């Protein structure tokens, strides 16, 4: 199983090398789009498309609704992980002493 992070293609970086710039939650990365490009179609056609990115490759195209839902879940997982880390690192201060 691989985890893909949703990102939106915002520019073509190098058409010959099949590379595009993808915005993932405000962070821009250059990714390989060979798996999602239509044969014979210009890469400019991909600008604006949403894709799942895994280790530098756009693995599949998704729609905007799926991207938003996935980003929401990933955000919630991140928040839960932060809370769990705080629980394992912290201690609870008692407001009163037990009787």
JSON list of C-alpha atoms in Angstrom, two decimals:
[
{"chain": "A", "resi": 1, "resn": "UNK", "atom": "CA", "xyz": [0.00, 0.00, 0.00]},
{"chain": "A", "resi": 2, "resn": "UNK", "atom": "CA", "xyz": [1.22, 3.49, -0.76]},
{"chain": "A", "resi": 3, "resn": "UNK", "atom": "CA", "xyz": [-0.11, 6.76, 0.53]},
{"chain": "A", "resi": 4, "resn": "UNK", "atom": "CA", "xyz": [-0.67, 9.43, -2.07]},
{"chain": "A", "resi": 5, "resn": "UNK", "atom": "CA", "xyz": [-0.97, 13.07, -1.08]},
{"chain": "A", "resi": 6, "resn": "UNK", "atom": "CA", "xyz": [-3.36, 15.21, -3.14]},
{"chain": "A", "resi": 7, "resn": "UNK", "atom": "CA", "xyz": [-1.81, 18.07, -5.04]},
{"chain": "A", "resi": 8, "resn": "UNK", "atom": "CA", "xyz": [-2.80, 20.39, -7.85]},
{"chain": "A", "resi": 9, "resn": "UNK", "atom": "CA", "xyz": [-0.64, 20.76, -10.95]},
{"chain": "A", "resi": 10, "resn": "UNK", "atom": "CA", "xyz": [0.18, 24.46, -11.30]},
{"chain": "A", "resi": 11, "resn": "UNK", "atom": "CA", "xyz": [2.82, 24.55, -14.05]},
{"chain": "A", "resi": 12, "resn": "UNK", "atom": "CA", "xyz": [4.89, 22.52, -16.48]},
{"chain": "A", "resi": 13, "resn": "UNK", "atom": "CA", "xyz": [8.52, 22.40, -15.32]},
{"chain": "A", "resi": 14, "resn": "UNK", "atom": "CA", "xyz": [10.05, 20.37, -18.17]},
{"chain": "A", "resi": 15, "resn": "UNK", "atom": "CA", "xyz": [7.79, 18.91, -20.86]},
{"chain": "A", "resi": 16, "resn": "UNK", "atom": "CA", "xyz": [10.51, 16.73, -22.38]},
{"chain": "A", "resi": 17, "resn": "UNK", "atom": "CA", "xyz": [11.30, 15.14, -18.99]},
{"chain": "A", "resi": 18, "resn": "UNK", "atom": "CA", "xyz": [7.55, 14.90, -18.16]},
{"chain": "A", "resi": 19, "resn": "UNK", "atom": "CA", "xyz": [7.89, 17.08, -15.04]},
{"chain": "A", "resi": 20, "resn": "UNK", "atom": "CA", "xyz": [5.28, 19.42, -13.60]},
{"chain": "A", "resi": 21, "resn": "UNK", "atom": "CA", "xyz": [5.09, 21.63, -10.53]},
{"chain": "A", "resi": 22, "resn": "UNK", "atom": "CA", "xyz": [2.47, 20.44, -8.05]},
{"chain": "A", "resi": 23, "resn": "UNK", "atom": "CA", "xyz": [1.11, 22.46, -5.12]},
{"chain": "A", "resi": 24, "resn": "UNK", "atom": "CA", "xyz": [0.55, 20.28, -2.06]},
{"chain": "A", "resi": 25, "resn": "UNK", "atom": "CA", "xyz": [-1.07, 22.35, 0.70]},
{"chain": "A", "resi": 26, "resn": "UNK", "atom": "CA", "xyz": [0.98, 25.42, -0.21]},
{"chain": "A", "resi": 27, "resn": "UNK", "atom": "CA", "xyz": [4.25, 23.56, -0.78]},
{"chain": "A", "resi": 28, "resn": "UNK", "atom": "CA", "xyz": [5.37, 23.32, -4.40]},
{"chain": "A", "resi": 29, "resn": "UNK", "atom": "CA", "xyz": [7.31, 20.34, -5.67]},
{"chain": "A", "resi": 30, "resn": "UNK", "atom": "CA", "xyz": [8.40, 19.14, -9.08]},
{"chain": "A", "resi": 31, "resn": "UNK", "atom": "CA", "xyz": [6.94, 15.71, -9.82]},
{"chain": "A", "resi": 32, "resn": "UNK", "atom": "CA", "xyz": [7.04, 13.20, -12.66]},
{"chain": "A", "resi": 33, "resn": "UNK", "atom": "CA", "xyz": [3.67, 13.07, -14.44]},
{"chain": "A", "resi": 34, "resn": "UNK", "atom": "CA", "xyz": [4.32, 10.22, -16.87]},
{"chain": "A", "resi": 35, "resn": "UNK", "atom": "CA", "xyz": [1.64, 8.07, -15.15]},
{"chain": "A", "resi": 36, "resn": "UNK", "atom": "CA", "xyz": [-1.12, 10.68, -15.57]},
{"chain": "A", "resi": 37, "resn": "UNK", "atom": "CA", "xyz": [-0.26, 12.34, -18.88]},
{"chain": "A", "resi": 38, "resn": "UNK", "atom": "CA", "xyz": [-2.39, 11.52, -21.91]},
{"chain": "A", "resi": 39, "resn": "UNK", "atom": "CA", "xyz": [-0.26, 10.11, -24.75]},
{"chain": "A", "resi": 40, "resn": "UNK", "atom": "CA", "xyz": [0.22, 12.76, -27.42]},
{"chain": "A", "resi": 41, "resn": "UNK", "atom": "CA", "xyz": [-1.47, 15.52, -25.39]},
{"chain": "A", "resi": 42, "resn": "UNK", "atom": "CA", "xyz": [0.53, 18.57, -24.30]},
{"chain": "A", "resi": 43, "resn": "UNK", "atom": "CA", "xyz": [1.44, 18.67, -20.61]},
{"chain": "A", "resi": 44, "resn": "UNK", "atom": "CA", "xyz": [-0.17, 22.12, -20.42]},
{"chain": "A", "resi": 45, "resn": "UNK", "atom": "CA", "xyz": [-3.48, 20.23, -20.48]},
{"chain": "A", "resi": 46, "resn": "UNK", "atom": "CA", "xyz": [-2.64, 18.95, -16.97]},
{"chain": "A", "resi": 47, "resn": "UNK", "atom": "CA", "xyz": [-2.35, 22.41, -15.39]},
{"chain": "A", "resi": 48, "resn": "UNK", "atom": "CA", "xyz": [-5.19, 22.72, -12.87]},
{"chain": "A", "resi": 49, "resn": "UNK", "atom": "CA", "xyz": [-5.65, 18.95, -12.53]},
{"chain": "A", "resi": 50, "resn": "UNK", "atom": "CA", "xyz": [-5.58, 17.24, -9.13]},
{"chain": "A", "resi": 51, "resn": "UNK", "atom": "CA", "xyz": [-3.32, 14.23, -8.68]},
{"chain": "A", "resi": 52, "resn": "UNK", "atom": "CA", "xyz": [-2.19, 11.85, -5.96]},
{"chain": "A", "resi": 53, "resn": "UNK", "atom": "CA", "xyz": [1.56, 12.28, -5.41]},
{"chain": "A", "resi": 54, "resn": "UNK", "atom": "CA", "xyz": [3.78, 9.55, -3.98]},
{"chain": "A", "resi": 55, "resn": "UNK", "atom": "CA", "xyz": [7.59, 9.78, -3.74]},
{"chain": "A", "resi": 56, "resn": "UNK", "atom": "CA", "xyz": [7.88, 12.32, -6.53]},
{"chain": "A", "resi": 57, "resn": "UNK", "atom": "CA", "xyz": [5.41, 10.76, -8.96]},
{"chain": "A", "resi": 58, "resn": "UNK", "atom": "CA", "xyz": [1.84, 11.76, -9.80]},
{"chain": "A", "resi": 59, "resn": "UNK", "atom": "CA", "xyz": [0.29, 8.29, -9.57]},
{"chain": "A", "resi": 60, "resn": "UNK", "atom": "CA", "xyz": [-3.32, 9.03, -10.56]},
{"chain": "A", "resi": 61, "resn": "UNK", "atom": "CA", "xyz": [-5.73, 11.84, -11.33]},
{"chain": "A", "resi": 62, "resn": "UNK", "atom": "CA", "xyz": [-8.51, 12.66, -8.88]},
{"chain": "A", "resi": 63, "resn": "UNK", "atom": "CA", "xyz": [-11.27, 15.24, -8.82]},
{"chain": "A", "resi": 64, "resn": "UNK", "atom": "CA", "xyz": [-11.29, 18.31, -6.60]},
{"chain": "A", "resi": 65, "resn": "UNK", "atom": "CA", "xyz": [-13.88, 16.85, -4.20]},
{"chain": "A", "resi": 66, "resn": "UNK", "atom": "CA", "xyz": [-11.79, 13.73, -3.58]},
{"chain": "A", "resi": 67, "resn": "UNK", "atom": "CA", "xyz": [-8.70, 15.91, -3.08]},
{"chain": "A", "resi": 68, "resn": "UNK", "atom": "CA", "xyz": [-10.49, 18.07, -0.49]},
{"chain": "A", "resi": 69, "resn": "UNK", "atom": "CA", "xyz": [-11.85, 15.04, 1.37]},
{"chain": "A", "resi": 70, "resn": "UNK", "atom": "CA", "xyz": [-8.44, 13.35, 1.44]},
{"chain": "A", "resi": 71, "resn": "UNK", "atom": "CA", "xyz": [-6.69, 16.52, 2.62]},
{"chain": "A", "resi": 72, "resn": "UNK", "atom": "CA", "xyz": [-9.26, 16.87, 5.41]},
{"chain": "A", "resi": 73, "resn": "UNK", "atom": "CA", "xyz": [-8.67, 13.30, 6.61]},
{"chain": "A", "resi": 74, "resn": "UNK", "atom": "CA", "xyz": [-4.89, 13.75, 6.47]},
{"chain": "A", "resi": 75, "resn": "UNK", "atom": "CA", "xyz": [-5.21, 16.95, 8.50]},
{"chain": "A", "resi": 76, "resn": "UNK", "atom": "CA", "xyz": [-7.32, 15.16, 11.11]},
{"chain": "A", "resi": 77, "resn": "UNK", "atom": "CA", "xyz": [-4.81, 12.31, 11.30]},
{"chain": "A", "resi": 78, "resn": "UNK", "atom": "CA", "xyz": [-2.04, 14.84, 11.81]},
{"chain": "A", "resi": 79, "resn": "UNK", "atom": "CA", "xyz": [-3.95, 16.57, 14.60]},
{"chain": "A", "resi": 80, "resn": "UNK", "atom": "CA", "xyz": [-4.65, 13.22, 16.28]},
{"chain": "A", "resi": 81, "resn": "UNK", "atom": "CA", "xyz": [-0.97, 12.28, 16.05]},
{"chain": "A", "resi": 82, "resn": "UNK", "atom": "CA", "xyz": [0.02, 15.57, 17.72]},
{"chain": "A", "resi": 83, "resn": "UNK", "atom": "CA", "xyz": [-2.48, 14.96, 20.52]},
{"chain": "A", "resi": 84, "resn": "UNK", "atom": "CA", "xyz": [-1.27, 11.37, 21.02]},
{"chain": "A", "resi": 85, "resn": "UNK", "atom": "CA", "xyz": [2.35, 12.55, 21.17]},
{"chain": "A", "resi": 86, "resn": "UNK", "atom": "CA", "xyz": [1.38, 15.16, 23.77]},
{"chain": "A", "resi": 87, "resn": "UNK", "atom": "CA", "xyz": [-0.32, 12.48, 25.85]},
{"chain": "A", "resi": 88, "resn": "UNK", "atom": "CA", "xyz": [2.72, 10.22, 25.78]},
{"chain": "A", "resi": 89, "resn": "UNK", "atom": "CA", "xyz": [5.13, 13.07, 26.57]},
{"chain": "A", "resi": 90, "resn": "UNK", "atom": "CA", "xyz": [3.11, 14.98, 29.12]},
{"chain": "A", "resi": 91, "resn": "UNK", "atom": "CA", "xyz": [1.86, 14.38, 32.59]},
{"chain": "A", "resi": 92, "resn": "UNK", "atom": "CA", "xyz": [-1.44, 15.25, 34.15]},
{"chain": "A", "resi": 93, "resn": "UNK", "atom": "CA", "xyz": [-1.44, 17.79, 36.91]},
{"chain": "A", "resi": 94, "resn": "UNK", "atom": "CA", "xyz": [-4.00, 17.03, 39.58]},
{"chain": "A", "resi": 95, "resn": "UNK", "atom": "CA", "xyz": [-6.15, 19.95, 40.60]},
{"chain": "A", "resi": 96, "resn": "UNK", "atom": "CA", "xyz": [-6.80, 18.48, 44.01]},
{"chain": "A", "resi": 97, "resn": "UNK", "atom": "CA", "xyz": [-5.24, 15.70, 46.01]},
{"chain": "A", "resi": 98, "resn": "UNK", "atom": "CA", "xyz": [-7.06, 12.36, 46.17]},
{"chain": "A", "resi": 99, "resn": "UNK", "atom": "CA", "xyz": [-8.69, 11.50, 49.52]}
]
